[in-house]
């Protein structure tokens, strides 16, 4: 059974098909892939793809008769979706859209949302046609008069939340960046703050595809409240398209939330093609950005060629090497884990070594629980042991919760042990409260304070 068509159509209206940047009221999603119908490769008049769908299995004869606008656009649209001939469906939809005044299109889209829930929910052809139709609508608006549509959509507060405004602005910027930026400056920047913030992010995503340096200069001129989100969205887009260029610009863009995560994402995107350069770049970043990037670059490299990645890690300075262990441990083959465990244990104590031990113990337990448990048990008390015990416990929790809680109890630091015990016991208690309570009451591994706290949390 196919899902309700309303569930298919509402996301299509909301997301505007294929990743236009998201609502102006706060929601975001991915940008279109380069070379797609809505990428910078499209110039001048945007051309819609052939209207797909409509071919239902065991359907009756193919209908080629066009639908003439009747004055009831929603009813006409329903008829168009049921047409079986793509060319006739395209012609009919073009005629329908042309018959609707541009100022009335926001209301038309809103009415579609409300009135298409019962349309052939079992007909995948109609669903495909509906999704393609909304893409065609956004292109029609952009080619016809995007400014007039946006003016109407913004004035019509009740109906502007369909997401089509985002799509139109994105396509407009794709075709005529100067015109779209001018519209933002004259009509949006000084208006509703939420709309202006969302629109600036849409434009930043399109601008950065064409001129990265110019885009980030433009972002510096945005209102202070809008710059962080615009920078974030622009970097996400650029990191997918041109990770090397994004890497060059990262250090200079200060107003950027989650810079550490973005550094890691850039290294991960760069490393598949140039792992040595990606790691060198990551290692040379400022101290606040380098750890995530080094771990990501090493992890990708280790997945392709573990020996070369390990050799590169050994050549890193001590402080930088500390960040690489997690990437190695996460991507090592099971046969390489014992040797990596010995190497990791020979390193100075530190957060990077401890994080690597957690990943290694978790990965090793999935392949050889006994060997992983013996290794964790052999570690001296301290940060690395606690992280390794936590990683081992996390790996065992699903199949052997009692063993997982035993290892959690072995964490030496009180605050960390208490937090992990609470979290892991809660997961076990949700599935088997009787067994969880029994363990709390009888386990010889619990300290008295831990037992009393857990008894209160679970009840006797």
CSV table of C-alpha atoms in Angstrom, one decimal, residues 23-456:
chain,number,residue,atom,x,y,z
A,23,UNK,CA,11.1,27.6,4.8
A,24,UNK,CA,11.7,31.3,5.5
A,25,UNK,CA,10.2,30.5,8.9
A,26,UNK,CA,13.1,28.6,10.2
A,27,UNK,CA,13.3,25.1,8.6
A,28,UNK,CA,16.2,24.1,6.4
A,29,UNK,CA,17.2,21.3,4.1
A,30,UNK,CA,19.8,20.4,1.6
A,31,UNK,CA,20.7,22.4,-1.5
A,32,UNK,CA,20.3,20.8,-4.9
A,33,UNK,CA,23.1,18.9,-6.4
A,34,UNK,CA,25.4,20.6,-9.0
A,35,UNK,CA,24.1,20.2,-12.5
A,36,UNK,CA,20.5,19.6,-11.4
A,37,UNK,CA,17.6,21.5,-12.9
A,38,UNK,CA,18.0,24.1,-10.2
A,39,UNK,CA,21.8,24.3,-10.0
A,40,UNK,CA,23.9,27.3,-11.3
A,41,UNK,CA,24.3,25.5,-14.6
A,42,UNK,CA,20.8,26.6,-15.5
A,43,UNK,CA,20.8,30.1,-16.9
A,44,UNK,CA,18.2,32.4,-18.6
A,45,UNK,CA,14.7,31.0,-18.7
A,46,UNK,CA,14.5,27.9,-16.5
A,47,UNK,CA,13.1,24.9,-18.2
A,48,UNK,CA,11.1,22.3,-16.2
A,49,UNK,CA,11.8,18.6,-16.6
A,50,UNK,CA,9.2,16.6,-18.5
A,51,UNK,CA,6.2,16.2,-16.2
A,52,UNK,CA,6.6,12.6,-14.9
A,53,UNK,CA,4.2,10.1,-13.5
A,54,UNK,CA,0.7,9.1,-14.3
A,55,UNK,CA,1.5,5.6,-15.6
A,56,UNK,CA,-0.4,3.4,-13.2
A,57,UNK,CA,-0.2,-0.4,-13.6
A,58,UNK,CA,-3.3,-1.9,-15.3
A,59,UNK,CA,-4.5,1.6,-16.0
A,60,UNK,CA,-7.1,2.2,-18.7
A,61,UNK,CA,-6.4,3.7,-22.2
A,62,UNK,CA,-4.0,6.6,-22.2
A,63,UNK,CA,-5.8,9.9,-22.2
A,64,UNK,CA,-4.4,12.6,-24.5
A,65,UNK,CA,-7.2,15.1,-24.2
A,66,UNK,CA,-6.0,18.3,-22.6
A,67,UNK,CA,-7.7,19.8,-19.5
A,68,UNK,CA,-9.1,23.2,-20.3
A,69,UNK,CA,-9.1,25.7,-17.3
A,70,UNK,CA,-12.6,25.7,-15.9
A,71,UNK,CA,-12.3,28.4,-13.3
A,72,UNK,CA,-11.8,25.8,-10.5
A,73,UNK,CA,-8.0,25.4,-10.4
A,74,UNK,CA,-7.9,22.7,-7.7
A,75,UNK,CA,-10.4,20.5,-9.6
A,76,UNK,CA,-8.4,21.1,-12.8
A,77,UNK,CA,-5.2,20.2,-11.1
A,78,UNK,CA,-6.7,16.9,-9.9
A,79,UNK,CA,-7.8,16.0,-13.4
A,80,UNK,CA,-4.3,16.8,-14.7
A,81,UNK,CA,-2.6,14.5,-12.3
A,82,UNK,CA,-4.8,11.6,-13.5
A,83,UNK,CA,-3.8,12.1,-17.1
A,84,UNK,CA,-1.7,9.3,-18.5
A,85,UNK,CA,0.0,11.2,-21.3
A,86,UNK,CA,3.0,13.2,-20.1
A,87,UNK,CA,2.9,15.7,-23.0
A,88,UNK,CA,-0.8,16.4,-22.6
A,89,UNK,CA,-0.4,16.7,-18.8
A,90,UNK,CA,2.5,19.2,-19.3
A,91,UNK,CA,0.4,21.3,-21.8
A,92,UNK,CA,-2.6,21.3,-19.5
A,93,UNK,CA,-0.6,22.3,-16.4
A,94,UNK,CA,1.1,25.2,-18.3
A,95,UNK,CA,-2.3,26.4,-19.4
A,96,UNK,CA,-3.8,26.1,-15.9
A,97,UNK,CA,-0.9,28.1,-14.3
A,98,UNK,CA,-1.1,30.8,-17.0
A,99,UNK,CA,-4.8,31.2,-16.3
A,100,UNK,CA,-4.2,32.0,-12.6
A,101,UNK,CA,-3.2,35.6,-11.8
A,102,UNK,CA,0.2,35.7,-10.1
A,103,UNK,CA,-1.2,37.3,-7.0
A,104,UNK,CA,-3.6,34.4,-6.5
A,105,UNK,CA,-1.0,31.6,-6.8
A,106,UNK,CA,-0.2,31.6,-3.0
A,107,UNK,CA,-3.9,30.9,-2.3
A,108,UNK,CA,-4.0,28.3,-5.1
A,109,UNK,CA,-1.1,26.4,-3.5
A,110,UNK,CA,-2.6,26.6,-0.1
A,111,UNK,CA,-5.9,25.1,-1.4
A,112,UNK,CA,-3.9,22.3,-3.0
A,113,UNK,CA,-2.5,21.4,0.4
A,114,UNK,CA,-6.0,21.2,1.9
A,115,UNK,CA,-7.8,19.4,-0.9
A,116,UNK,CA,-5.6,16.7,-2.4
A,117,UNK,CA,-5.5,14.2,0.5
A,118,UNK,CA,-7.9,11.7,-1.0
A,119,UNK,CA,-6.4,11.7,-4.5
A,120,UNK,CA,-5.6,8.1,-5.7
A,121,UNK,CA,-3.5,7.3,-2.7
A,122,UNK,CA,-2.7,3.9,-4.2
A,123,UNK,CA,-1.7,5.3,-7.6
A,124,UNK,CA,2.1,5.9,-7.7
A,125,UNK,CA,1.7,7.4,-11.1
A,126,UNK,CA,-0.5,10.2,-9.7
A,127,UNK,CA,2.0,10.7,-6.9
A,128,UNK,CA,4.9,11.1,-9.3
A,129,UNK,CA,2.9,13.5,-11.3
A,130,UNK,CA,2.0,15.6,-8.2
A,131,UNK,CA,5.7,15.8,-7.2
A,132,UNK,CA,6.8,16.8,-10.7
A,133,UNK,CA,4.0,19.3,-10.9
A,134,UNK,CA,5.1,21.3,-7.9
A,135,UNK,CA,8.6,21.5,-9.4
A,136,UNK,CA,7.0,22.8,-12.6
A,137,UNK,CA,5.0,25.3,-10.6
A,138,UNK,CA,8.1,26.8,-9.0
A,139,UNK,CA,9.8,27.1,-12.3
A,140,UNK,CA,6.7,28.6,-13.9
A,141,UNK,CA,6.6,31.3,-11.2
A,142,UNK,CA,10.3,32.0,-11.5
A,143,UNK,CA,10.1,32.4,-15.3
A,144,UNK,CA,6.9,34.4,-15.1
A,145,UNK,CA,7.4,37.0,-12.4
A,146,UNK,CA,9.2,36.0,-9.2
A,147,UNK,CA,9.0,39.4,-7.7
A,148,UNK,CA,5.3,39.7,-8.1
A,149,UNK,CA,4.8,36.2,-6.6
A,150,UNK,CA,7.0,36.9,-3.6
A,151,UNK,CA,5.3,40.2,-3.0
A,152,UNK,CA,1.9,38.5,-2.9
A,153,UNK,CA,3.2,35.6,-0.9
A,154,UNK,CA,4.7,37.8,1.8
A,155,UNK,CA,1.6,39.9,2.1
A,156,UNK,CA,-0.6,36.8,2.4
A,157,UNK,CA,0.5,35.7,5.8
A,158,UNK,CA,-2.0,32.9,6.0
A,159,UNK,CA,-0.7,31.1,2.9
A,160,UNK,CA,3.0,32.1,2.7
A,161,UNK,CA,4.2,29.1,4.7
A,162,UNK,CA,4.1,26.6,1.9
A,163,UNK,CA,7.8,26.8,1.2
A,164,UNK,CA,7.3,27.8,-2.4
A,165,UNK,CA,8.6,31.3,-1.7
A,166,UNK,CA,12.0,29.8,-0.8
A,167,UNK,CA,12.1,27.7,-3.9
A,168,UNK,CA,11.2,30.7,-6.1
A,169,UNK,CA,13.9,32.9,-4.4
A,170,UNK,CA,16.4,30.1,-4.9
A,171,UNK,CA,15.6,29.6,-8.5
A,172,UNK,CA,15.6,33.4,-9.1
A,173,UNK,CA,19.0,33.7,-7.5
A,174,UNK,CA,20.2,30.8,-9.6
A,175,UNK,CA,19.1,32.6,-12.8
A,176,UNK,CA,19.7,36.3,-11.8
A,177,UNK,CA,21.7,36.6,-8.6
A,178,UNK,CA,21.9,40.4,-8.9
A,179,UNK,CA,18.1,40.7,-9.2
A,180,UNK,CA,17.4,38.4,-6.3
A,181,UNK,CA,20.0,40.1,-4.0
A,182,UNK,CA,18.4,43.5,-5.0
A,183,UNK,CA,15.0,42.2,-4.0
A,184,UNK,CA,16.3,41.1,-0.7
A,185,UNK,CA,17.9,44.5,0.0
A,186,UNK,CA,14.8,46.5,-1.0
A,187,UNK,CA,11.9,44.3,0.1
A,188,UNK,CA,13.1,41.8,2.7
A,189,UNK,CA,16.0,43.0,4.8
A,190,UNK,CA,14.1,45.6,6.7
A,191,UNK,CA,10.8,43.7,6.9
A,192,UNK,CA,9.8,40.7,9.0
A,193,UNK,CA,12.9,39.5,10.8
A,194,UNK,CA,12.2,35.7,10.5
A,195,UNK,CA,11.5,36.0,6.8
A,196,UNK,CA,14.7,38.2,6.2
A,197,UNK,CA,16.8,35.7,8.1
A,198,UNK,CA,15.6,32.7,6.2
A,199,UNK,CA,15.9,34.5,2.9
A,200,UNK,CA,19.4,35.5,3.6
A,201,UNK,CA,20.3,31.9,4.1
A,202,UNK,CA,18.6,30.8,0.8
A,203,UNK,CA,20.6,33.5,-1.0
A,204,UNK,CA,23.9,32.6,0.7
A,205,UNK,CA,23.5,29.0,-0.4
A,206,UNK,CA,23.1,30.1,-4.1
A,207,UNK,CA,25.6,32.9,-4.0
A,208,UNK,CA,28.4,30.6,-2.6
A,209,UNK,CA,28.0,28.2,-5.5
A,210,UNK,CA,28.9,31.0,-8.0
A,211,UNK,CA,31.4,33.2,-6.1
A,212,UNK,CA,32.5,31.8,-2.7
A,213,UNK,CA,34.6,34.8,-1.7
A,214,UNK,CA,31.9,37.3,-2.8
A,215,UNK,CA,29.3,35.3,-0.9
A,216,UNK,CA,31.1,35.5,2.4
A,217,UNK,CA,31.8,39.2,1.9
A,218,UNK,CA,28.1,39.7,1.4
A,219,UNK,CA,27.3,37.7,4.5
A,220,UNK,CA,29.5,40.1,6.6
A,221,UNK,CA,27.1,42.9,5.6
A,222,UNK,CA,24.0,41.1,6.9
A,223,UNK,CA,22.4,42.0,10.2
A,224,UNK,CA,24.3,40.5,13.1
A,225,UNK,CA,21.4,38.2,14.0
A,226,UNK,CA,21.4,36.6,10.5
A,227,UNK,CA,25.2,36.1,9.8
A,228,UNK,CA,25.8,32.9,11.8
A,229,UNK,CA,23.1,30.9,10.1
A,230,UNK,CA,23.9,32.3,6.6
A,231,UNK,CA,27.6,31.4,7.1
A,232,UNK,CA,26.7,27.9,8.3
A,233,UNK,CA,24.4,27.2,5.4
A,234,UNK,CA,26.9,28.6,2.9
A,235,UNK,CA,29.7,26.5,4.3
A,236,UNK,CA,27.5,23.4,4.2
A,237,UNK,CA,26.8,24.0,0.5
A,238,UNK,CA,30.4,24.8,-0.4
A,239,UNK,CA,31.8,21.8,1.5
A,240,UNK,CA,29.8,19.5,-0.7
A,241,UNK,CA,30.7,21.2,-3.9
A,242,UNK,CA,34.2,22.5,-3.3
A,243,UNK,CA,35.7,21.1,0.0
A,244,UNK,CA,39.2,22.5,-0.8
A,245,UNK,CA,37.9,26.0,-1.4
A,246,UNK,CA,35.8,25.7,1.8
A,247,UNK,CA,38.8,24.6,3.7
A,248,UNK,CA,40.7,27.7,2.5
A,249,UNK,CA,38.0,30.0,3.7
A,250,UNK,CA,37.2,28.4,7.0
A,251,UNK,CA,39.8,30.0,9.3
A,252,UNK,CA,38.8,33.5,8.1
A,253,UNK,CA,35.1,33.2,8.8
A,254,UNK,CA,34.7,33.9,12.4
A,255,UNK,CA,30.9,34.2,12.8
A,256,UNK,CA,30.2,30.5,12.2
A,257,UNK,CA,28.5,28.2,14.6
A,258,UNK,CA,29.8,24.6,15.0
A,259,UNK,CA,33.1,25.5,13.4
A,260,UNK,CA,34.7,22.4,14.8
A,261,UNK,CA,32.0,20.1,13.2
A,262,UNK,CA,32.4,21.9,9.9
A,263,UNK,CA,36.1,21.5,10.0
A,264,UNK,CA,35.6,17.8,10.5
A,265,UNK,CA,33.1,17.6,7.6
A,266,UNK,CA,35.5,19.4,5.3
A,267,UNK,CA,38.3,17.1,6.1
A,268,UNK,CA,36.0,14.1,5.6
A,269,UNK,CA,34.9,15.4,2.2
A,270,UNK,CA,38.5,16.2,1.1
A,271,UNK,CA,40.2,13.0,2.3
A,272,UNK,CA,38.7,10.5,-0.1
A,273,UNK,CA,40.6,12.1,-3.0
A,274,UNK,CA,43.6,13.7,-1.3
A,275,UNK,CA,44.1,12.2,2.2
A,276,UNK,CA,47.7,13.5,2.7
A,277,UNK,CA,46.7,17.1,1.9
A,278,UNK,CA,43.5,16.8,3.9
A,279,UNK,CA,45.4,15.6,7.0
A,280,UNK,CA,48.1,18.2,6.5
A,281,UNK,CA,45.5,20.9,6.4
A,282,UNK,CA,43.7,19.5,9.4
A,283,UNK,CA,46.9,19.3,11.4
A,284,UNK,CA,47.7,22.9,10.6
A,285,UNK,CA,44.4,24.4,11.8
A,286,UNK,CA,44.1,26.4,15.0
A,287,UNK,CA,43.8,24.3,18.2
A,288,UNK,CA,40.1,24.8,18.5
A,289,UNK,CA,39.4,23.4,15.0
A,290,UNK,CA,42.2,20.8,14.5
A,291,UNK,CA,41.0,17.8,16.6
A,292,UNK,CA,37.7,17.0,14.8
A,293,UNK,CA,39.4,17.6,11.4
A,294,UNK,CA,42.4,15.4,12.1
A,295,UNK,CA,40.2,12.6,13.4
A,296,UNK,CA,37.9,12.8,10.3
A,297,UNK,CA,40.8,12.8,7.8
A,298,UNK,CA,42.6,9.9,9.5
A,299,UNK,CA,39.3,8.0,9.7
A,300,UNK,CA,38.6,8.2,6.0
A,301,UNK,CA,42.3,7.5,5.1
A,302,UNK,CA,42.3,4.4,7.4
A,303,UNK,CA,39.3,3.1,5.8
A,304,UNK,CA,41.1,3.1,2.4
A,305,UNK,CA,44.6,2.3,3.4
A,306,UNK,CA,45.1,1.6,7.1
A,307,UNK,CA,48.9,1.1,7.0
A,308,UNK,CA,49.5,4.4,5.3
A,309,UNK,CA,47.1,6.2,7.6
A,310,UNK,CA,48.9,4.7,10.6
A,311,UNK,CA,52.3,5.8,9.3
A,312,UNK,CA,51.0,9.3,8.7
A,313,UNK,CA,49.6,9.4,12.3
A,314,UNK,CA,53.0,8.3,13.7
A,315,UNK,CA,54.6,11.2,11.9
A,316,UNK,CA,52.4,13.8,13.5
A,317,UNK,CA,53.5,15.9,16.4
A,318,UNK,CA,52.4,14.5,19.8
A,319,UNK,CA,49.5,16.9,20.4
A,320,UNK,CA,48.1,16.5,16.9
A,321,UNK,CA,48.6,12.7,17.0
A,322,UNK,CA,46.4,12.6,20.1
A,323,UNK,CA,43.4,13.6,18.0
A,324,UNK,CA,43.9,10.8,15.4
A,325,UNK,CA,43.3,7.7,17.5
A,326,UNK,CA,39.6,7.8,17.3
A,327,UNK,CA,39.7,8.0,13.6
A,328,UNK,CA,42.1,5.0,13.4
A,329,UNK,CA,40.1,2.9,15.9
A,330,UNK,CA,36.8,3.5,14.2
A,331,UNK,CA,38.1,2.4,10.8
A,332,UNK,CA,40.6,-0.4,11.6
A,333,UNK,CA,39.8,-3.9,10.4
A,334,UNK,CA,39.1,-6.4,13.2
A,335,UNK,CA,42.4,-8.1,12.6
A,336,UNK,CA,44.3,-4.8,13.1
A,337,UNK,CA,42.6,-4.0,16.5
A,338,UNK,CA,45.0,-5.9,18.8
A,339,UNK,CA,48.1,-4.2,17.3
A,340,UNK,CA,46.3,-0.8,17.4
A,341,UNK,CA,45.4,-1.4,21.1
A,342,UNK,CA,49.0,-2.0,22.0
A,343,UNK,CA,50.1,1.1,20.1
A,344,UNK,CA,47.4,3.2,21.7
A,345,UNK,CA,48.3,2.0,25.1
A,346,UNK,CA,51.9,3.1,24.6
A,347,UNK,CA,50.8,6.7,24.0
A,348,UNK,CA,50.7,9.4,26.7
A,349,UNK,CA,47.4,9.7,28.6
A,350,UNK,CA,45.0,12.3,27.1
A,351,UNK,CA,41.5,13.0,25.8
A,352,UNK,CA,42.4,11.8,22.3
A,353,UNK,CA,43.9,8.6,23.5
A,354,UNK,CA,40.9,8.0,25.7
A,355,UNK,CA,38.4,8.7,22.9
A,356,UNK,CA,40.4,6.3,20.7
A,357,UNK,CA,40.2,3.6,23.4
A,358,UNK,CA,36.4,4.0,23.6
A,359,UNK,CA,36.0,3.6,19.9
A,360,UNK,CA,38.4,0.7,19.8
A,361,UNK,CA,36.7,-1.2,22.7
A,362,UNK,CA,33.3,-0.7,21.1
A,363,UNK,CA,34.6,-1.9,17.7
A,364,UNK,CA,36.6,-4.8,19.1
A,365,UNK,CA,33.7,-6.1,21.2
A,366,UNK,CA,31.6,-6.5,18.1
A,367,UNK,CA,34.2,-8.8,16.6
A,368,UNK,CA,35.7,-10.5,19.7
A,369,UNK,CA,34.0,-9.6,23.0
A,370,UNK,CA,36.4,-11.8,25.1
A,371,UNK,CA,39.5,-10.1,23.7
A,372,UNK,CA,38.1,-6.6,24.0
A,373,UNK,CA,37.0,-7.3,27.6
A,374,UNK,CA,40.5,-8.7,28.5
A,375,UNK,CA,42.1,-5.6,27.0
A,376,UNK,CA,39.9,-3.1,28.9
A,377,UNK,CA,40.5,-5.1,32.1
A,378,UNK,CA,44.3,-4.8,31.6
A,379,UNK,CA,44.2,-1.0,31.4
A,380,UNK,CA,45.3,0.8,34.5
A,381,UNK,CA,42.7,3.0,36.3
A,382,UNK,CA,42.4,6.4,34.7
A,383,UNK,CA,40.9,8.3,31.8
A,384,UNK,CA,41.7,5.8,29.1
A,385,UNK,CA,40.3,2.9,31.2
A,386,UNK,CA,37.1,4.8,31.9
A,387,UNK,CA,36.5,5.7,28.3
A,388,UNK,CA,37.3,2.1,27.1
A,389,UNK,CA,34.9,0.7,29.7
A,390,UNK,CA,32.2,3.0,28.6
A,391,UNK,CA,32.7,2.1,24.9
A,392,UNK,CA,32.7,-1.6,25.8
A,393,UNK,CA,29.5,-1.2,27.8
A,394,UNK,CA,27.8,0.7,25.0
A,395,UNK,CA,28.6,-2.1,22.6
A,396,UNK,CA,27.2,-4.8,24.9
A,397,UNK,CA,24.1,-3.1,26.2
A,398,UNK,CA,21.8,-4.4,23.5
A,399,UNK,CA,22.7,-8.1,23.7
A,400,UNK,CA,23.9,-8.4,27.4
A,401,UNK,CA,22.7,-5.5,29.5
A,402,UNK,CA,24.0,-7.1,32.8
A,403,UNK,CA,27.5,-7.3,31.4
A,404,UNK,CA,27.2,-3.8,30.1
A,405,UNK,CA,26.2,-2.5,33.5
A,406,UNK,CA,29.0,-4.4,35.1
A,407,UNK,CA,31.5,-2.6,32.9
A,408,UNK,CA,29.8,0.7,33.5
A,409,UNK,CA,30.3,0.1,37.2
A,410,UNK,CA,34.0,-0.2,36.6
A,411,UNK,CA,34.4,3.4,35.6
A,412,UNK,CA,36.5,5.0,38.3
A,413,UNK,CA,35.4,8.7,38.1
A,414,UNK,CA,32.3,9.1,40.2
A,415,UNK,CA,30.4,11.7,38.0
A,416,UNK,CA,31.1,9.8,34.8
A,417,UNK,CA,30.2,6.5,36.3
A,418,UNK,CA,26.9,7.8,37.7
A,419,UNK,CA,25.9,9.4,34.4
A,420,UNK,CA,26.7,6.2,32.4
A,421,UNK,CA,24.9,4.0,34.9
A,422,UNK,CA,21.8,6.2,34.8
A,423,UNK,CA,21.7,6.2,31.0
A,424,UNK,CA,22.4,2.5,30.5
A,425,UNK,CA,20.1,1.3,33.3
A,426,UNK,CA,17.3,3.5,31.9
A,427,UNK,CA,17.5,1.8,28.6
A,428,UNK,CA,17.5,-1.7,30.2
A,429,UNK,CA,14.7,-0.8,32.5
A,430,UNK,CA,12.5,0.2,29.6
A,431,UNK,CA,12.9,-3.2,28.0
A,432,UNK,CA,13.0,-5.5,31.1
A,433,UNK,CA,12.3,-3.7,34.4
A,434,UNK,CA,12.3,-6.8,36.5
A,435,UNK,CA,15.8,-7.9,35.4
A,436,UNK,CA,17.1,-4.3,35.7
A,437,UNK,CA,15.7,-4.0,39.3
A,438,UNK,CA,17.2,-7.4,40.2
A,439,UNK,CA,20.6,-6.3,39.0
A,440,UNK,CA,20.5,-3.1,41.0
A,441,UNK,CA,19.6,-5.0,44.1
A,442,UNK,CA,22.1,-7.8,43.8
A,443,UNK,CA,25.1,-6.7,41.8
A,444,UNK,CA,28.3,-6.8,43.9
A,445,UNK,CA,29.9,-4.3,41.6
A,446,UNK,CA,27.8,-1.3,42.7
A,447,UNK,CA,29.0,1.1,45.3
A,448,UNK,CA,26.5,1.7,48.1
A,449,UNK,CA,25.8,5.3,47.0
A,450,UNK,CA,25.2,4.2,43.4
A,451,UNK,CA,22.9,1.4,44.5
A,452,UNK,CA,20.8,3.7,46.7
A,453,UNK,CA,20.5,6.2,43.9
A,454,UNK,CA,19.5,3.6,41.3
A,455,UNK,CA,17.0,2.0,43.7
A,456,UNK,CA,15.3,5.3,44.0
